[in-house]
Amino acid sequence: MKTIGVLTSGGDAPGMNAAVRAVVRSGCEKGMRVVGIKRGYNGLMYGDMYEMNLRSVSNIINRGGTILYSARSPEFKTEEGMQKAIDICKKEGIEGVVVIGGDGSFRGARDLSLRGIPCVGIPGTIDNDIACCDYTIGYDTAMNTVMEMVDRLRDTTESHDRCSVVEVMGRRAGYIALNAGIACGATTILIPEVEYDFERDVIERMRRTQKTGKRHFIIIVAEGIGGVGEMAKRIEEITGIESRATVLGHVQRGGSPTVRDRVAGSLMGFKAVELLEKGIGNRVVAMKKDDIVDYDIFEALNMQKQIDLDLYKIAHEISI
Ligand code: ADP
Ligand code: F6P
């Protein structure tokens, strides 16, 4: 391929810039023309793009967000939207596209590949909810942000002998909640993958730890469960322990990426260009253990991923 495009789509994630940088640098080094497409599939439909060079991606590896901007673009899901994108690719001579995003973005990449524009997906989402990957770009930074924020909350929660009920992101998945919950020493972690009983898993656990001398409590609740305001009220009513709810929200999506996210983004960006260089499209690049592998997008979208239930059990056993 002589010309490739790169875009970031869906929710942004720290480390996306490292992936963009790797795509641009390795593409240029292989003698390709690399076009940066702005605001995800919107830029592809409306021709909002620019030619990038080695220096366009200087000083971005350390930056959160995405220099290409991101968007959710419902129009792209329509037949007309898809056709607009294909027409722009033809007009601009774009022969392949690297799509950095979550599984929604991969569905778009699959549709484009089916229509003759080979695409390679790179998993970029803080949620770590892409089935074919052990790890997605942004996950580590988001967990570290949660840990830092909850450490701060713990200071004030402890000073006031209170209970903090904290909602963390993850869409329908509990990966951030489970792992950050362990790192924060949460008394209880509630995730959508595991059914819970409020009395048994929240109130009883608090009472048990209270008997051992504990006077402040951190409850981590995944966004897929939600309702932290109501939960804090109920805890206070039932136990008499003053409780406060905190929704950490979009702060979890920002910040300078960790080493792990910078390295993962760099390696996956490099691999995506290697595939396109060989004319291979309709693939998703993934991390399995410490290896970089790739899968057919159709297969990747049909895979299932199970949260580690042993980890969930251990988390609760050691937080009592
Ligand atoms: P993420 O990539 O983080 O999962 P979204 O689900 O919002 O985020 O998807 C990002 C974009 O990918 C959407 O705005 C849309 O343009 C495109 N997309 C999502 N689902 C599909 C689909 N089924 N077919 C084609 N494009 C899709
Ligand atoms: O997928 C990343 C994510 O931050 C989810 O954790 C969350 O549910 C969603 O995106 C929020 O989306 P938006 O930025 O559109 O509010």
Coordinates of C-alpha atoms and ligand atoms in Angstrom, one line a residue:
M1 CA 0.0 0.0 0.0
K2 CA 1.2 3.5 -0.8
T3 CA -1.3 5.5 1.3
I4 CA -2.8 4.6 4.6
G5 CA -5.2 6.5 6.9
V6 CA -5.3 6.5 10.7
L7 CA -8.2 7.5 12.9
T8 CA -9.3 7.3 16.6
S9 CA -12.9 6.6 17.3
G10 CA -15.4 6.0 20.2
G11 CA -14.3 7.0 23.7
D12 CA -10.8 8.3 23.8
A13 CA -8.2 6.5 25.9
P14 CA -4.7 7.5 27.2
G15 CA -2.1 5.8 25.0
M16 CA -4.0 6.4 21.7
N17 CA -1.4 9.1 20.8
A18 CA 1.3 6.5 21.3
A19 CA -0.5 4.3 18.8
V20 CA -1.0 7.1 16.3
R21 CA 2.7 8.0 16.6
A22 CA 3.8 4.5 15.9
V23 CA 1.5 4.2 12.9
V24 CA 2.8 7.5 11.4
R25 CA 6.4 6.8 12.1
S26 CA 6.5 3.2 10.9
G27 CA 4.3 4.1 7.9
C28 CA 6.7 6.9 6.9
E29 CA 9.7 4.7 7.5
K30 CA 8.3 2.1 5.1
G31 CA 7.8 4.8 2.5
M32 CA 4.1 5.2 2.8
R33 CA 2.0 8.3 2.8
V34 CA 0.1 8.5 6.1
V35 CA -3.1 10.5 6.4
G36 CA -4.4 11.5 9.8
I37 CA -8.2 11.4 9.8
K38 CA -9.9 13.7 12.3
R39 CA -12.8 12.9 14.6
G40 CA -13.2 9.2 13.8
Y41 CA -15.5 8.1 11.0
N42 CA -16.8 11.7 10.7
G43 CA -13.5 12.8 9.2
L44 CA -13.6 9.9 6.8
M45 CA -17.1 10.8 5.6
Y46 CA -16.4 14.5 5.2
G47 CA -12.7 14.5 4.1
D48 CA -11.5 16.1 7.3
M49 CA -7.9 14.8 7.1
Y50 CA -4.3 15.9 6.7
E51 CA -1.0 14.4 5.5
M52 CA 1.2 13.5 8.5
N53 CA 5.0 13.3 8.6
L54 CA 7.6 12.1 11.2
R55 CA 7.4 15.5 13.0
S56 CA 3.6 15.6 13.1
V57 CA 3.7 13.1 16.0
S58 CA 6.6 14.7 18.0
N59 CA 5.9 15.2 21.7
I60 CA 2.7 13.3 21.8
I61 CA 3.7 10.0 23.4
N62 CA 3.3 11.6 26.8
R63 CA -0.1 13.2 26.1
G64 CA -3.6 11.9 27.0
G65 CA -6.5 12.2 24.7
T66 CA -6.0 12.0 21.0
I67 CA -4.4 14.5 18.6
L68 CA -6.7 13.2 15.9
Y69 CA -9.8 13.9 18.1
S70 CA -12.5 11.3 18.5
A71 CA -16.2 11.1 17.9
R72 CA -19.1 8.8 17.9
S73 CA -20.7 9.1 14.4
P74 CA -24.1 7.5 14.0
E75 CA -24.3 8.6 10.3
F76 CA -21.4 6.2 9.5
K77 CA -23.6 3.3 10.4
T78 CA -26.0 4.1 7.6
E79 CA -25.4 2.8 4.0
E80 CA -25.1 6.4 2.8
G81 CA -22.6 7.3 5.4
M82 CA -20.5 4.3 4.6
Q83 CA -20.6 5.1 0.9
K84 CA -19.4 8.7 1.6
A85 CA -16.4 7.2 3.5
I86 CA -15.6 4.9 0.7
D87 CA -15.8 7.7 -1.9
I88 CA -13.5 9.8 0.2
C89 CA -11.0 7.0 0.5
K90 CA -11.0 6.6 -3.3
K91 CA -10.7 10.3 -3.9
E92 CA -7.8 10.7 -1.4
G93 CA -6.1 7.4 -2.6
I94 CA -6.4 5.9 0.9
E95 CA -5.9 2.1 0.4
G96 CA -6.1 1.0 4.0
V97 CA -7.1 2.4 7.4
V98 CA -5.8 1.9 11.0
V99 CA -8.8 2.2 13.3
I100 CA -8.0 2.8 17.0
G101 CA -11.1 2.4 19.1
G102 CA -13.4 -0.1 20.8
D103 CA -15.6 -2.8 19.4
G104 CA -18.1 -0.4 18.0
S105 CA -15.3 1.1 15.9
F106 CA -14.2 -2.4 14.9
R107 CA -17.7 -3.0 13.5
G108 CA -17.2 0.0 11.3
A109 CA -13.8 -1.3 10.3
R110 CA -15.3 -4.7 9.4
D111 CA -17.9 -3.0 7.2
L112 CA -15.3 -0.9 5.4
S113 CA -13.1 -4.0 4.9
L114 CA -16.1 -5.8 3.4
R115 CA -16.6 -3.0 1.0
G116 CA -13.0 -3.1 -0.3
I117 CA -11.1 -0.7 2.1
P118 CA -8.8 -3.0 4.2
C119 CA -8.8 -1.9 7.9
V120 CA -6.8 -3.0 10.9
G121 CA -8.2 -2.3 14.4
I122 CA -6.2 -1.4 17.4
P123 CA -8.0 -1.8 20.8
G124 CA -8.2 1.6 22.5
T125 CA -10.6 1.8 25.4
I126 CA -10.2 2.2 29.1
D127 CA -12.9 -0.5 29.7
N128 CA -10.7 -3.5 28.7
D129 CA -13.9 -5.0 27.3
I130 CA -12.7 -6.3 24.0
A131 CA -13.0 -10.0 23.9
C132 CA -10.0 -11.0 21.8
C133 CA -7.6 -8.9 23.9
D134 CA -6.2 -9.5 27.4
Y135 CA -5.4 -5.8 27.4
T136 CA -6.6 -2.6 25.8
I137 CA -4.9 0.8 25.5
G138 CA -5.9 3.2 28.2
Y139 CA -6.9 0.5 30.8
D140 CA -3.8 0.8 32.9
T141 CA -3.8 4.6 33.0
A142 CA -7.5 4.6 34.0
M143 CA -6.9 2.1 36.8
N144 CA -4.0 4.1 38.1
T145 CA -6.2 7.3 38.0
V146 CA -9.0 5.5 40.0
M147 CA -6.4 4.3 42.5
E148 CA -5.1 7.8 43.0
M149 CA -8.5 9.3 43.3
V150 CA -9.7 6.6 45.8
D151 CA -6.6 7.0 47.8
R152 CA -7.5 10.7 48.2
L153 CA -11.1 9.8 49.1
R154 CA -9.8 7.3 51.7
D155 CA -8.0 10.1 53.5
T156 CA -11.2 12.1 54.1
T157 CA -13.4 8.9 54.5
E158 CA -11.1 7.8 57.3
S159 CA -10.9 11.2 59.0
H160 CA -14.7 11.2 59.3
D161 CA -15.3 7.4 60.0
R162 CA -17.5 7.4 56.9
C163 CA -18.3 5.1 54.0
S164 CA -17.5 6.1 50.4
V165 CA -19.4 4.5 47.6
V166 CA -17.5 5.1 44.4
E167 CA -18.7 4.5 40.9
V168 CA -16.0 3.8 38.3
M169 CA -16.3 3.5 34.5
G170 CA -16.3 0.4 32.4
R171 CA -19.6 0.5 30.5
R172 CA -21.0 -3.0 30.9
A173 CA -17.7 -4.5 32.1
G174 CA -16.2 -4.7 35.6
Y175 CA -12.5 -4.9 34.8
I176 CA -11.6 -1.4 36.1
A177 CA -13.7 -1.9 39.2
L178 CA -12.2 -5.3 40.0
N179 CA -8.6 -4.5 39.6
A180 CA -8.6 -0.9 40.9
G181 CA -10.8 -2.1 43.7
I182 CA -8.1 -4.6 44.8
A183 CA -5.5 -1.9 44.5
C184 CA -7.5 0.5 46.7
G185 CA -8.3 -2.2 49.3
A186 CA -12.1 -1.8 48.8
T187 CA -14.3 -3.5 51.4
T188 CA -16.7 -4.6 48.6
I189 CA -16.5 -4.5 44.9
L190 CA -19.7 -4.8 42.8
I191 CA -19.4 -5.7 39.1
P192 CA -22.0 -6.5 36.5
E193 CA -20.5 -9.9 35.8
V194 CA -21.3 -11.2 39.4
E195 CA -24.8 -11.1 40.9
Y196 CA -24.8 -9.5 44.3
D197 CA -27.1 -9.3 47.3
F198 CA -27.0 -5.9 48.9
E199 CA -27.7 -7.2 52.4
R200 CA -25.1 -10.0 52.2
D201 CA -22.4 -8.4 50.1
V202 CA -22.5 -4.8 51.3
I203 CA -24.2 -4.5 54.7
E204 CA -23.0 -7.8 56.2
R205 CA -19.5 -7.3 55.0
M206 CA -19.4 -3.8 56.6
R207 CA -20.7 -5.2 59.9
R208 CA -18.2 -8.0 59.9
T209 CA -15.3 -5.7 59.3
Q210 CA -16.7 -3.2 61.8
K211 CA -16.6 -5.9 64.5
T212 CA -12.8 -6.3 63.8
G213 CA -12.3 -2.6 64.5
K214 CA -12.7 -1.1 61.0
R215 CA -14.4 2.4 61.1
H216 CA -14.3 3.5 57.5
F217 CA -15.3 1.8 54.3
I218 CA -14.7 2.0 50.6
I219 CA -17.2 0.4 48.3
I220 CA -16.3 0.3 44.6
V221 CA -19.2 0.0 42.2
A222 CA -18.9 -0.6 38.4
E223 CA -20.8 1.8 36.2
G224 CA -22.7 -1.2 34.8
I225 CA -24.3 -1.5 38.3
G226 CA -24.6 2.2 39.0
G227 CA -26.9 3.8 41.5
V228 CA -24.3 4.9 44.0
G229 CA -26.3 7.8 45.3
E230 CA -29.2 5.6 46.3
M231 CA -26.8 3.0 47.7
A232 CA -25.0 5.5 49.9
K233 CA -28.4 6.6 51.3
R234 CA -29.4 3.0 52.1
I235 CA -26.1 2.2 53.7
E236 CA -26.5 5.2 56.0
E237 CA -30.1 4.4 56.9
I238 CA -29.3 0.7 57.7
T239 CA -26.0 1.0 59.4
G240 CA -26.0 4.5 60.8
I241 CA -22.6 5.1 59.2
E242 CA -22.4 8.4 57.4
S243 CA -22.0 7.6 53.7
R244 CA -21.1 9.6 50.6
A245 CA -21.3 8.8 46.9
T246 CA -18.7 9.8 44.4
V247 CA -19.0 9.2 40.6
L248 CA -15.4 9.5 39.3
G249 CA -16.6 10.0 35.7
H250 CA -14.6 11.3 32.8
V251 CA -11.5 12.1 34.9
Q252 CA -10.8 8.4 34.3
R253 CA -10.4 9.0 30.6
G254 CA -7.7 11.7 30.8
G255 CA -4.1 12.1 31.9
S256 CA -0.6 11.2 30.8
P257 CA -0.5 7.5 29.8
T258 CA 1.4 5.0 31.9
V259 CA 4.4 3.1 30.7
R260 CA 2.2 0.1 29.9
D261 CA -0.2 2.1 27.7
R262 CA 2.6 3.9 25.9
V263 CA 4.4 0.6 25.1
A264 CA 1.2 -1.2 24.2
G265 CA 0.1 1.6 21.9
S266 CA 3.5 1.7 20.3
L267 CA 3.7 -2.0 19.6
M268 CA 0.2 -2.3 18.4
G269 CA 0.6 0.7 16.1
F270 CA 3.7 -0.8 14.6
K271 CA 2.0 -4.2 14.0
A272 CA -1.0 -2.7 12.3
V273 CA 1.2 -1.0 9.7
E274 CA 3.1 -4.2 9.2
L275 CA -0.2 -5.9 8.3
L276 CA -1.4 -3.2 6.0
E277 CA 2.1 -3.1 4.3
K278 CA 1.5 -6.7 3.3
G279 CA -2.0 -5.9 2.0
I280 CA -3.7 -7.6 5.0
G281 CA -6.9 -6.0 6.2
N282 CA -10.0 -7.0 8.2
R283 CA -7.7 -7.8 11.3
V284 CA -7.7 -6.7 14.9
V285 CA -4.3 -6.4 16.6
A286 CA -4.4 -7.7 20.1
M287 CA -2.3 -8.4 23.2
K288 CA -2.4 -11.9 24.5
K289 CA -0.3 -12.2 27.6
D290 CA 2.8 -10.2 26.4
D291 CA 2.5 -11.1 22.8
I292 CA 1.1 -9.0 20.0
V293 CA -1.1 -11.1 17.8
D294 CA -3.9 -10.5 15.3
Y295 CA -7.3 -11.9 14.6
D296 CA -9.9 -11.7 11.8
I297 CA -12.3 -8.9 12.8
F298 CA -15.4 -11.2 12.4
E299 CA -13.9 -13.8 14.7
A300 CA -12.7 -11.1 17.2
L301 CA -16.2 -9.6 17.4
N302 CA -17.8 -13.0 18.1
M303 CA -15.4 -14.0 20.9
Q304 CA -16.4 -14.0 24.5
K305 CA -14.3 -12.8 27.4
Q306 CA -14.7 -13.9 31.0
I307 CA -13.7 -11.8 34.0
D308 CA -11.4 -13.7 36.4
L309 CA -13.8 -14.9 39.1
D310 CA -11.0 -16.3 41.2
L311 CA -9.6 -12.8 41.4
Y312 CA -13.0 -11.6 42.5
K313 CA -13.1 -14.1 45.3
I314 CA -9.5 -13.3 46.4
A315 CA -10.4 -9.6 46.4
H316 CA -13.1 -10.2 48.9
E317 CA -11.2 -12.6 51.0
I318 CA -8.3 -10.2 51.6
S319 CA -10.3 -7.0 52.1
I320 CA -12.2 -8.1 55.2
Ligands
ADP1 P1 -16.3 2.2 20.7 O1 -15.5 2.0 19.5 O2 -15.5 2.8 21.9 O3 -17.0 0.9 21.1 P2 -18.9 3.2 19.8 O4 -19.6 1.9 20.1 O5 -19.5 4.5 20.0 O6 -17.5 3.3 20.5 O7 -18.5 3.1 18.2 C1 -17.7 4.2 17.6 C2 -18.2 4.4 16.2 O8 -18.0 3.2 15.4 C3 -19.7 4.8 16.1 O9 -20.0 6.1 16.3 C4 -20.0 4.4 14.7 O10 -19.5 5.4 13.8 C5 -19.1 3.2 14.5 N1 -19.9 2.0 14.7 C6 -20.4 1.5 15.8 N2 -21.1 0.4 15.6 C7 -21.1 0.2 14.3 C8 -21.8 -0.8 13.4 N3 -22.5 -1.8 13.9 N4 -21.5 -0.7 12.1 C9 -20.8 0.3 11.6 N5 -20.2 1.2 12.4 C10 -20.3 1.2 13.7
F6P2 O1 -15.9 3.3 26.6 C1 -15.3 4.2 27.4 C2 -16.3 4.9 28.3 O2 -15.6 5.9 29.1 C3 -17.1 4.0 29.2 O3 -16.4 3.6 30.4 C4 -18.3 4.9 29.5 O4 -19.5 4.1 29.7 C5 -18.5 5.7 28.2 O5 -17.2 5.6 27.5 C6 -18.8 7.1 28.4 O6 -19.1 7.7 27.1 P1 -19.2 9.2 26.8 O7 -17.8 9.8 26.8 O8 -19.9 9.3 25.5 O9 -20.0 9.8 27.9

